[in-house]
mmCIF file of C-alpha atoms in Angstrom:
data_model
loop_
_atom_site.group_PDB
_atom_site.id
_atom_site.type_symbol
_atom_site.label_atom_id
_atom_site.label_comp_id
_atom_site.label_asym_id
_atom_site.label_seq_id
_atom_site.Cartn_x
_atom_site.Cartn_y
_atom_site.Cartn_z
ATOM 1 C CA GLY V 18 -7.256 -55.215 -84.398
ATOM 2 C CA ALA V 19 -8.427 -58.015 -82.421
ATOM 3 C CA GLY V 20 -5.056 -59.533 -81.003
ATOM 4 C CA VAL V 21 -1.018 -58.998 -81.587
ATOM 5 C CA SER V 22 -0.120 -59.957 -85.044
ATOM 6 C CA GLN V 23 3.473 -60.945 -85.977
ATOM 7 C CA SER V 24 4.357 -61.310 -89.102
ATOM 8 C CA PRO V 25 6.648 -63.805 -90.833
ATOM 9 C CA SER V 26 5.378 -66.733 -89.135
ATOM 10 C CA ASN V 27 7.958 -68.553 -89.877
ATOM 11 C CA LYS V 28 11.408 -67.495 -91.793
ATOM 12 C CA VAL V 29 14.266 -69.581 -92.674
ATOM 13 C CA THR V 30 17.701 -66.848 -93.597
ATOM 14 C CA GLU V 31 20.703 -67.821 -94.868
ATOM 15 C CA LYS V 32 23.918 -66.754 -92.035
ATOM 16 C CA GLY V 33 24.932 -63.440 -92.621
ATOM 17 C CA LYS V 34 21.585 -62.061 -94.324
ATOM 18 C CA ASP V 35 19.661 -59.331 -92.650
ATOM 19 C CA VAL V 36 16.742 -60.065 -91.711
ATOM 20 C CA GLU V 37 13.069 -58.136 -90.655
ATOM 21 C CA LEU V 38 10.405 -59.326 -88.267
ATOM 22 C CA ARG V 39 7.505 -57.191 -87.458
ATOM 23 C CA CYS V 40 4.616 -56.354 -84.867
ATOM 24 C CA ASP V 41 1.470 -54.825 -85.297
ATOM 25 C CA PRO V 42 0.132 -54.359 -81.946
ATOM 26 C CA ILE V 43 -3.801 -54.241 -80.204
ATOM 27 C CA SER V 44 -4.730 -50.499 -80.968
ATOM 28 C CA GLY V 45 -4.646 -48.253 -78.480
ATOM 29 C CA HIS V 46 -1.838 -49.942 -76.492
ATOM 30 C CA THR V 47 1.096 -47.856 -75.890
ATOM 31 C CA ALA V 48 3.805 -49.960 -74.572
ATOM 32 C CA LEU V 49 5.227 -52.442 -76.704
ATOM 33 C CA TYR V 50 7.516 -55.325 -76.309
ATOM 34 C CA TRP V 51 10.417 -57.577 -78.047
ATOM 35 C CA TYR V 52 11.083 -61.313 -76.272
ATOM 36 C CA ARG V 53 13.098 -64.308 -78.045
ATOM 37 C CA GLN V 54 12.083 -67.550 -77.034
ATOM 38 C CA SER V 55 14.982 -70.247 -77.782
ATOM 39 C CA LEU V 56 14.661 -73.586 -77.658
ATOM 40 C CA GLY V 57 14.104 -74.858 -73.821
ATOM 41 C CA GLN V 58 14.282 -71.311 -72.380
ATOM 42 C CA GLY V 59 12.540 -69.281 -70.917
ATOM 43 C CA LEU V 60 11.591 -65.670 -72.434
ATOM 44 C CA GLU V 61 14.640 -63.388 -73.106
ATOM 45 C CA PHE V 62 13.897 -59.631 -72.536
ATOM 46 C CA LEU V 63 15.012 -57.567 -75.607
ATOM 47 C CA ILE V 64 13.294 -54.362 -76.002
ATOM 48 C CA TYR V 65 10.454 -52.140 -74.663
ATOM 49 C CA PHE V 66 8.988 -49.110 -76.051
ATOM 50 C CA GLN V 67 6.750 -46.940 -73.945
ATOM 51 C CA GLY V 68 4.361 -44.232 -75.884
ATOM 52 C CA ASN V 69 6.837 -41.289 -77.075
ATOM 53 C CA SER V 70 9.483 -41.796 -74.204
ATOM 54 C CA ALA V 71 13.354 -43.479 -75.800
ATOM 55 C CA PRO V 72 13.134 -47.573 -75.382
ATOM 56 C CA ASP V 73 14.652 -49.796 -73.152
ATOM 57 C CA LYS V 74 17.382 -51.498 -75.018
ATOM 58 C CA SER V 75 19.157 -53.160 -72.120
ATOM 59 C CA GLY V 76 17.984 -56.660 -73.105
ATOM 60 C CA LEU V 77 19.808 -56.498 -77.096
ATOM 61 C CA PRO V 78 22.284 -59.500 -76.980
ATOM 62 C CA SER V 79 24.863 -57.280 -79.772
ATOM 63 C CA ASP V 80 24.650 -54.529 -81.914
ATOM 64 C CA ARG V 81 23.551 -56.363 -84.791
ATOM 65 C CA PHE V 82 19.636 -56.507 -82.976
ATOM 66 C CA SER V 83 17.641 -53.682 -83.337
ATOM 67 C CA ALA V 84 14.064 -52.007 -82.930
ATOM 68 C CA GLU V 85 11.651 -49.314 -84.136
ATOM 69 C CA ARG V 86 8.673 -48.452 -83.648
ATOM 70 C CA THR V 87 6.829 -45.642 -86.314
ATOM 71 C CA GLY V 88 4.008 -43.716 -85.263
ATOM 72 C CA GLY V 89 3.107 -45.024 -81.653
ATOM 73 C CA SER V 90 2.255 -47.989 -83.522
ATOM 74 C CA VAL V 91 4.061 -51.077 -85.564
ATOM 75 C CA SER V 92 7.340 -52.502 -85.099
ATOM 76 C CA THR V 93 9.939 -53.567 -87.168
ATOM 77 C CA LEU V 94 12.881 -55.969 -85.564
ATOM 78 C CA THR V 95 15.851 -56.120 -87.281
ATOM 79 C CA ILE V 96 19.064 -58.486 -87.193
ATOM 80 C CA GLN V 97 21.793 -57.590 -89.134
ATOM 81 C CA ARG V 98 24.419 -61.002 -90.669
ATOM 82 C CA THR V 99 22.012 -63.636 -88.944
ATOM 83 C CA GLN V 100 24.227 -66.267 -87.063
ATOM 84 C CA GLN V 101 23.149 -69.661 -86.113
ATOM 85 C CA GLU V 102 22.446 -68.562 -82.705
ATOM 86 C CA ASP V 103 20.136 -65.881 -83.344
ATOM 87 C CA SER V 104 17.520 -69.437 -84.173
ATOM 88 C CA ALA V 105 14.871 -69.031 -81.881
ATOM 89 C CA VAL V 106 11.400 -67.726 -81.513
ATOM 90 C CA TYR V 107 10.992 -63.554 -81.564
ATOM 91 C CA LEU V 108 7.506 -62.703 -79.298
ATOM 92 C CA CYS V 109 5.697 -59.197 -79.916
ATOM 93 C CA ALA V 110 3.681 -58.386 -76.889
ATOM 94 C CA SER V 111 1.695 -54.947 -76.236
ATOM 95 C CA SER V 112 -0.384 -53.763 -73.008
ATOM 96 C CA LEU V 113 -1.568 -50.908 -72.082
ATOM 97 C CA ASP V 114 0.259 -47.284 -70.517
ATOM 98 C CA LYS V 115 1.312 -48.230 -67.255
ATOM 99 C CA ASP V 116 2.008 -45.327 -65.197
ATOM 100 C CA SER V 117 -0.770 -46.001 -62.306
ATOM 101 C CA TYR V 118 -0.096 -48.911 -60.153
ATOM 102 C CA ARG V 119 -3.844 -49.873 -60.578
ATOM 103 C CA ALA V 120 -3.199 -49.849 -64.624
ATOM 104 C CA ASN V 121 -3.151 -53.069 -66.475
ATOM 105 C CA TYR V 122 0.002 -54.531 -66.327
ATOM 106 C CA GLY V 123 -1.259 -57.640 -68.297
ATOM 107 C CA TYR V 124 0.768 -58.368 -71.873
ATOM 108 C CA THR V 125 -0.826 -59.651 -74.975
ATOM 109 C CA PHE V 126 1.435 -61.647 -77.155
ATOM 110 C CA GLY V 127 1.534 -62.714 -80.528
ATOM 111 C CA SER V 128 1.931 -65.777 -81.776
ATOM 112 C CA GLY V 129 5.888 -64.992 -82.422
ATOM 113 C CA THR V 130 8.502 -65.338 -85.690
ATOM 114 C CA ARG V 131 10.122 -68.595 -85.663
ATOM 115 C CA LEU V 132 13.278 -68.120 -87.656
ATOM 116 C CA THR V 133 15.979 -70.234 -88.539
ATOM 117 C CA VAL V 134 19.666 -69.670 -89.348
ATOM 118 C CA VAL V 135 20.752 -71.926 -91.987
ATOM 119 C CA GLY S 12 18.729 -56.592 -62.454
ATOM 120 C CA GLU S 13 16.019 -58.885 -61.404
ATOM 121 C CA ASN S 14 16.324 -62.555 -61.667
ATOM 122 C CA VAL S 15 13.108 -65.037 -62.136
ATOM 123 C CA GLU S 16 14.074 -68.745 -61.072
ATOM 124 C CA GLN S 17 11.437 -71.414 -61.863
ATOM 125 C CA HIS S 18 11.206 -75.087 -60.798
ATOM 126 C CA PRO S 19 10.338 -77.340 -61.553
ATOM 127 C CA SER S 20 11.247 -77.670 -65.216
ATOM 128 C CA THR S 21 9.069 -80.532 -66.239
ATOM 129 C CA LEU S 22 5.704 -81.587 -64.151
ATOM 130 C CA SER S 23 3.807 -84.664 -64.895
ATOM 131 C CA VAL S 24 0.186 -85.425 -63.407
ATOM 132 C CA GLN S 25 -2.645 -87.674 -63.423
ATOM 133 C CA GLU S 26 -5.982 -85.766 -64.346
ATOM 134 C CA GLY S 27 -7.827 -84.577 -60.950
ATOM 135 C CA ASP S 28 -4.190 -84.124 -59.103
ATOM 136 C CA SER S 29 -3.134 -80.955 -58.036
ATOM 137 C CA ALA S 30 0.566 -79.314 -59.656
ATOM 138 C CA VAL S 31 1.922 -76.324 -58.508
ATOM 139 C CA ILE S 32 5.066 -74.551 -59.637
ATOM 140 C CA LYS S 33 7.375 -72.290 -57.554
ATOM 141 C CA CYS S 34 9.378 -69.299 -58.505
ATOM 142 C CA THR S 35 11.829 -67.108 -56.563
ATOM 143 C CA TYR S 36 13.108 -63.566 -57.441
ATOM 144 C CA SER S 37 15.943 -61.661 -56.409
ATOM 145 C CA ASP S 38 14.574 -57.737 -56.945
ATOM 146 C CA SER S 39 12.845 -56.979 -53.548
ATOM 147 C CA ALA S 40 11.244 -53.910 -54.665
ATOM 148 C CA SER S 41 9.048 -56.363 -57.242
ATOM 149 C CA ASN S 42 5.813 -55.741 -56.733
ATOM 150 C CA TYR S 43 4.048 -57.640 -59.948
ATOM 151 C CA PHE S 44 3.410 -61.219 -60.369
ATOM 152 C CA PRO S 45 2.198 -62.757 -63.330
ATOM 153 C CA TRP S 46 1.751 -66.090 -64.603
ATOM 154 C CA TYR S 47 1.592 -66.507 -68.245
ATOM 155 C CA LYS S 48 -0.045 -69.979 -70.149
ATOM 156 C CA GLN S 49 1.915 -71.202 -73.876
ATOM 157 C CA GLU S 50 0.238 -73.459 -75.101
ATOM 158 C CA LEU S 51 1.732 -75.567 -78.533
ATOM 159 C CA GLY S 52 2.670 -72.430 -81.362
ATOM 160 C CA LYS S 53 0.706 -69.832 -79.859
ATOM 161 C CA GLY S 54 1.897 -66.670 -77.288
ATOM 162 C CA PRO S 55 1.738 -67.185 -73.745
ATOM 163 C CA GLN S 56 -1.098 -65.610 -72.284
ATOM 164 C CA LEU S 57 -2.099 -64.077 -68.434
ATOM 165 C CA ILE S 58 -3.836 -66.312 -66.997
ATOM 166 C CA ILE S 59 -3.510 -64.905 -63.064
ATOM 167 C CA ASP S 60 -1.568 -62.182 -61.546
ATOM 168 C CA ILE S 61 -1.079 -60.487 -57.906
ATOM 169 C CA ARG S 62 0.696 -57.571 -56.803
ATOM 170 C CA SER S 63 3.317 -56.944 -53.419
ATOM 171 C CA ASN S 64 -0.537 -55.825 -51.428
ATOM 172 C CA VAL S 65 -1.628 -59.451 -51.217
ATOM 173 C CA GLY S 66 -1.144 -62.596 -50.443
ATOM 174 C CA GLU S 67 -3.213 -65.048 -51.955
ATOM 175 C CA LYS S 68 -5.186 -64.591 -55.240
ATOM 176 C CA LYS S 69 -7.882 -67.695 -56.521
ATOM 177 C CA ASP S 70 -9.632 -68.026 -59.776
ATOM 178 C CA GLN S 71 -11.489 -71.181 -59.877
ATOM 179 C CA ARG S 72 -8.978 -73.765 -60.086
ATOM 180 C CA ILE S 73 -6.075 -71.846 -60.167
ATOM 181 C CA ALA S 74 -4.504 -69.982 -57.377
ATOM 182 C CA VAL S 75 -1.534 -67.815 -56.661
ATOM 183 C CA THR S 76 0.483 -67.371 -53.233
ATOM 184 C CA LEU S 77 3.096 -64.742 -52.387
ATOM 185 C CA ASN S 78 5.429 -64.172 -49.711
ATOM 186 C CA LYS S 79 7.518 -61.164 -50.154
ATOM 187 C CA THR S 80 9.742 -62.097 -47.338
ATOM 188 C CA ALA S 81 11.037 -65.106 -48.787
ATOM 189 C CA LYS S 82 10.557 -63.749 -52.257
ATOM 190 C CA HIS S 83 8.858 -66.441 -54.128
ATOM 191 C CA PHE S 84 5.260 -66.862 -55.225
ATOM 192 C CA SER S 85 3.902 -70.327 -56.467
ATOM 193 C CA LEU S 86 0.913 -71.385 -58.301
ATOM 194 C CA HIS S 87 -1.353 -73.906 -57.716
ATOM 195 C CA ILE S 88 -3.264 -75.852 -60.006
ATOM 196 C CA THR S 89 -6.267 -77.973 -58.757
ATOM 197 C CA GLU S 90 -8.421 -80.870 -60.357
ATOM 198 C CA THR S 91 -6.251 -80.321 -63.070
ATOM 199 C CA GLN S 92 -7.532 -80.861 -66.684
ATOM 200 C CA PRO S 93 -5.416 -82.797 -69.818
ATOM 201 C CA GLU S 94 -6.154 -78.990 -71.317
ATOM 202 C CA ASP S 95 -4.181 -77.715 -68.547
ATOM 203 C CA SER S 96 -1.447 -79.708 -70.343
ATOM 204 C CA ALA S 97 1.105 -76.722 -71.409
ATOM 205 C CA VAL S 98 3.907 -74.128 -70.367
ATOM 206 C CA TYR S 99 3.856 -72.047 -67.703
ATOM 207 C CA PHE S 100 6.064 -69.118 -67.069
ATOM 208 C CA CYS S 101 6.003 -66.502 -63.749
ATOM 209 C CA ALA S 102 7.255 -63.390 -64.194
ATOM 210 C CA ALA S 103 8.074 -60.184 -62.004
ATOM 211 C CA SER S 104 8.181 -56.050 -62.631
ATOM 212 C CA TYR S 105 9.548 -54.097 -59.900
ATOM 213 C CA GLN S 106 7.661 -51.110 -61.271
ATOM 214 C CA ALA S 107 5.168 -49.878 -63.805
ATOM 215 C CA GLY S 108 7.181 -49.203 -66.891
ATOM 216 C CA THR S 109 9.469 -51.894 -67.162
ATOM 217 C CA ALA S 110 9.701 -55.071 -68.982
ATOM 218 C CA LEU S 111 8.592 -58.551 -66.849
ATOM 219 C CA ILE S 112 11.420 -60.866 -66.520
ATOM 220 C CA PHE S 113 10.986 -63.927 -66.786
ATOM 221 C CA GLY S 114 11.394 -67.766 -65.272
ATOM 222 C CA LYS S 115 12.093 -70.381 -67.569
ATOM 223 C CA GLY S 116 8.965 -72.062 -67.374
ATOM 224 C CA THR S 117 7.701 -75.140 -66.648
ATOM 225 C CA THR S 118 6.357 -77.926 -69.105
ATOM 226 C CA LEU S 119 3.245 -79.292 -67.377
ATOM 227 C CA SER S 120 1.829 -82.618 -68.618
ATOM 228 C CA VAL S 121 -1.687 -83.713 -67.370
ATOM 229 C CA SER S 122 -2.448 -87.608 -68.146
ATOM 230 C CA SER S 123 -6.014 -88.969 -68.464
#
């Protein structure tokens, strides 16, 4: 597609429920990232997928968070047993493969999913 | 790991004035420093970036400077316009294949 697509744009869920957030990256982009943006905070790195390599999960805040990327394209971020502190905007970004110093590092972000846990 | 500090958190200027946002980073191995602009309800968008082999880069009204010795870089916007009002994020990455680490953002307000 023309850009990074995220769905849903808004999600309200009850505390304790599981949620799935979807990201459709730009076609041909091999790198995919998830970030969390809380009110007044910066962009907190969660997880990074690069081609067929094992994902970098170092930013996931707890074992309630997980993500997968099927077929090197669409990614799903799952939050189990949601808590109120999980309320935030979840942003997905994709970029071209960046094995080369001259490669394009630039990220293209989606508009995010605003998650509210009540 | 890398840590990026960004100042100020808010900045208000009059239309036509200049605006400067500063960031420091902790990992001396970092070599890529982009700046993103986020408008309300949208995802951040890359506006300019600089790599460690250059000290300054300019694109029309925006410029970025890098001081590797001091481990800081800055965004300069000249002749500000109301449409420059947004949240600006700096970021750093120490090598290809690692995720960007972002600062906490600066809310820029340009009043006419």
